[in-house]
PDB file of C-alpha atoms in Angstrom:
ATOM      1  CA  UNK A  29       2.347   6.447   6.362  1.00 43.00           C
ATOM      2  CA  UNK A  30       3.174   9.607   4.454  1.00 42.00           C
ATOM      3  CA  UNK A  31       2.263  10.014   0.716  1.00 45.00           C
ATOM      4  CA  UNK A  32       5.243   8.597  -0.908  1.00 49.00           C
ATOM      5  CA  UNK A  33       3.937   8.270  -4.359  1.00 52.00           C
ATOM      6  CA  UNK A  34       2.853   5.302  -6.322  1.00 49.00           C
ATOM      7  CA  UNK A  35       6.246   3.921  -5.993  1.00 52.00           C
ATOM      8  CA  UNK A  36       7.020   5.311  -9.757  1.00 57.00           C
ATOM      9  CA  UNK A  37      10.472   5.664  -8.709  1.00 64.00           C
ATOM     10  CA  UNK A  38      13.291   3.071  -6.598  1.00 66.00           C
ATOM     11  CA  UNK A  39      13.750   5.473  -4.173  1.00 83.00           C
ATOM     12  CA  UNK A  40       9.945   6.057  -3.494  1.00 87.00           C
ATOM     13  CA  UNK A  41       9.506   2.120  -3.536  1.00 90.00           C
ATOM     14  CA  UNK A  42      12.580   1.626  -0.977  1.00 91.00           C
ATOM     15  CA  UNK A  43      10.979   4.392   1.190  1.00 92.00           C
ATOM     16  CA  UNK A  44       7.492   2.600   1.503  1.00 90.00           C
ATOM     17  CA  UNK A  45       8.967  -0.927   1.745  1.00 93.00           C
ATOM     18  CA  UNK A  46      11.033   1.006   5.034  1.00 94.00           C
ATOM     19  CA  UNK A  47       7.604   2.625   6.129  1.00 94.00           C
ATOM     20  CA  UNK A  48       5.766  -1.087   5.316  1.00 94.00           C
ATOM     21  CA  UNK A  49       8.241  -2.612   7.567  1.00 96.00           C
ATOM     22  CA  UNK A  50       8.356  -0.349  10.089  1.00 96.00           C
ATOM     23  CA  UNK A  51       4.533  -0.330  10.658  1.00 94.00           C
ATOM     24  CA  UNK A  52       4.417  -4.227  10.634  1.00 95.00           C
ATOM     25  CA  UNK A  53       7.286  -4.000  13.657  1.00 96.00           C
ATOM     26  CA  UNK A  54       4.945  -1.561  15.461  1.00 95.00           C
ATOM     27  CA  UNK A  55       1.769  -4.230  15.000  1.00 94.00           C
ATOM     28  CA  UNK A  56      -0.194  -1.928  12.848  1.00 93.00           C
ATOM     29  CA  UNK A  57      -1.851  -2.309   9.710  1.00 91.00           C
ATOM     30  CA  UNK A  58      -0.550  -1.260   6.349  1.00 93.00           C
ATOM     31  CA  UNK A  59      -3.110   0.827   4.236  1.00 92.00           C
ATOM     32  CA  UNK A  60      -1.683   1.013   0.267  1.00 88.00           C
ATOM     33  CA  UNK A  61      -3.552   3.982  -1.507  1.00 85.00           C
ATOM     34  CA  UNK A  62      -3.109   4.075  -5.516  1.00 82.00           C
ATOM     35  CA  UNK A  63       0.554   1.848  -4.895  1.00 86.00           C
ATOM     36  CA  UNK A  64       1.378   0.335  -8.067  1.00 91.00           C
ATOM     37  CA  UNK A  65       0.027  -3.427  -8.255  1.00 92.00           C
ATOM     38  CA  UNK A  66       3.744  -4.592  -8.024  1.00 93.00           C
ATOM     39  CA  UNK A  67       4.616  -2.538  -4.734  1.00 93.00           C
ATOM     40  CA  UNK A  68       1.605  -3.562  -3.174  1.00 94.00           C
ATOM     41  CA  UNK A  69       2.102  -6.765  -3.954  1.00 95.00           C
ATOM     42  CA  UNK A  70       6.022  -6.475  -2.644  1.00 95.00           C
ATOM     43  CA  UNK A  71       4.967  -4.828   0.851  1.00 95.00           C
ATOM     44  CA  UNK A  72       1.803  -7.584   1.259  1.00 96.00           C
ATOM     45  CA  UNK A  73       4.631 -10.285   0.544  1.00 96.00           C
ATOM     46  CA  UNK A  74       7.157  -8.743   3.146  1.00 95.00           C
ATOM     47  CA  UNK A  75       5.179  -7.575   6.137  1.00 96.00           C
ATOM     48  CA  UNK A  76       3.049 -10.200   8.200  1.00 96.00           C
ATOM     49  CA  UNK A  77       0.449  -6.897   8.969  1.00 93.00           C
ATOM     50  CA  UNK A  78      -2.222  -7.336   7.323  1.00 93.00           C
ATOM     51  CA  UNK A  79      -2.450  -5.242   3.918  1.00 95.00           C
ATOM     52  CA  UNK A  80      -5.280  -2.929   2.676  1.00 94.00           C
ATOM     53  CA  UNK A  81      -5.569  -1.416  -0.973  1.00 92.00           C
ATOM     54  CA  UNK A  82      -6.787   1.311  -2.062  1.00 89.00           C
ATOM     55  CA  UNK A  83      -6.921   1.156  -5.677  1.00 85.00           C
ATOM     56  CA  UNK A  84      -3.341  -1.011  -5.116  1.00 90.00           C
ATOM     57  CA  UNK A  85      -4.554  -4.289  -7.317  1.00 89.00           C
ATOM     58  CA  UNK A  86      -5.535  -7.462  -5.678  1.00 92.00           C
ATOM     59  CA  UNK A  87      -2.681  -8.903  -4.284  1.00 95.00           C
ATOM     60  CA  UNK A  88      -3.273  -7.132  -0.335  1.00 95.00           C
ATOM     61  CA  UNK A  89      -4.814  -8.843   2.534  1.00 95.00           C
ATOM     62  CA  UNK A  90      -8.451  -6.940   2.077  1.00 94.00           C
ATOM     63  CA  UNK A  91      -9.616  -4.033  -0.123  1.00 91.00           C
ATOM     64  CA  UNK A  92     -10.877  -0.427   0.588  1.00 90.00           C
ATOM     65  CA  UNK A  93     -13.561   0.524  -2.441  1.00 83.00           C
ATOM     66  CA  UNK A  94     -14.723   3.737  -1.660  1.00 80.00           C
ATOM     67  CA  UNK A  95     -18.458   4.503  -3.371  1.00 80.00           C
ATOM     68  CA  UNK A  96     -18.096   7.448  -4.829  1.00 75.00           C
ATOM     69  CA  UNK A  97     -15.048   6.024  -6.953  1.00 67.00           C
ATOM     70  CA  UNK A  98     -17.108   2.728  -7.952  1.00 67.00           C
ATOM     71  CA  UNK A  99     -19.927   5.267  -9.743  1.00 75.00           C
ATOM     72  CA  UNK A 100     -17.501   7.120 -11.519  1.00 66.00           C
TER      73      UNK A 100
END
């Protein structure tokens, strides 16, 4: 999916619940990277993909923590 933002905006949130949606119809996973808690939460509720965050809150399917961020 291409960087949309954090989903700061309704358009940018409409755009990545499209892109969310149209990843779960083509069976792939959907990878959130620093989504607002709430959007990730919206896309993990709508899609039946599985959902990885990235620095999206806890509300997706399975997390991403990357170790250089968890030392800094």
């Amino acid at each position: 999916m291409a960087d949309k933002g954090s989903g700061k905006e309704s358009g940018a949130v409409e755009q990545l619940m499209r892109d969310a949606v149209a990843l779960d119809r083509a069976a792939l996973p959907v990878f959130t990277s620093k989504a607002f808690p709430r959007v990730a939460a919206m896309i993990t509720a709508e899609v039946a993909a599985p959902t990885i965050g990235i620095g999206a809150g806890p509300d997706c399917d399975g997390q991403v923590l990357v170790y250089h961020d968890l030392l800094t």
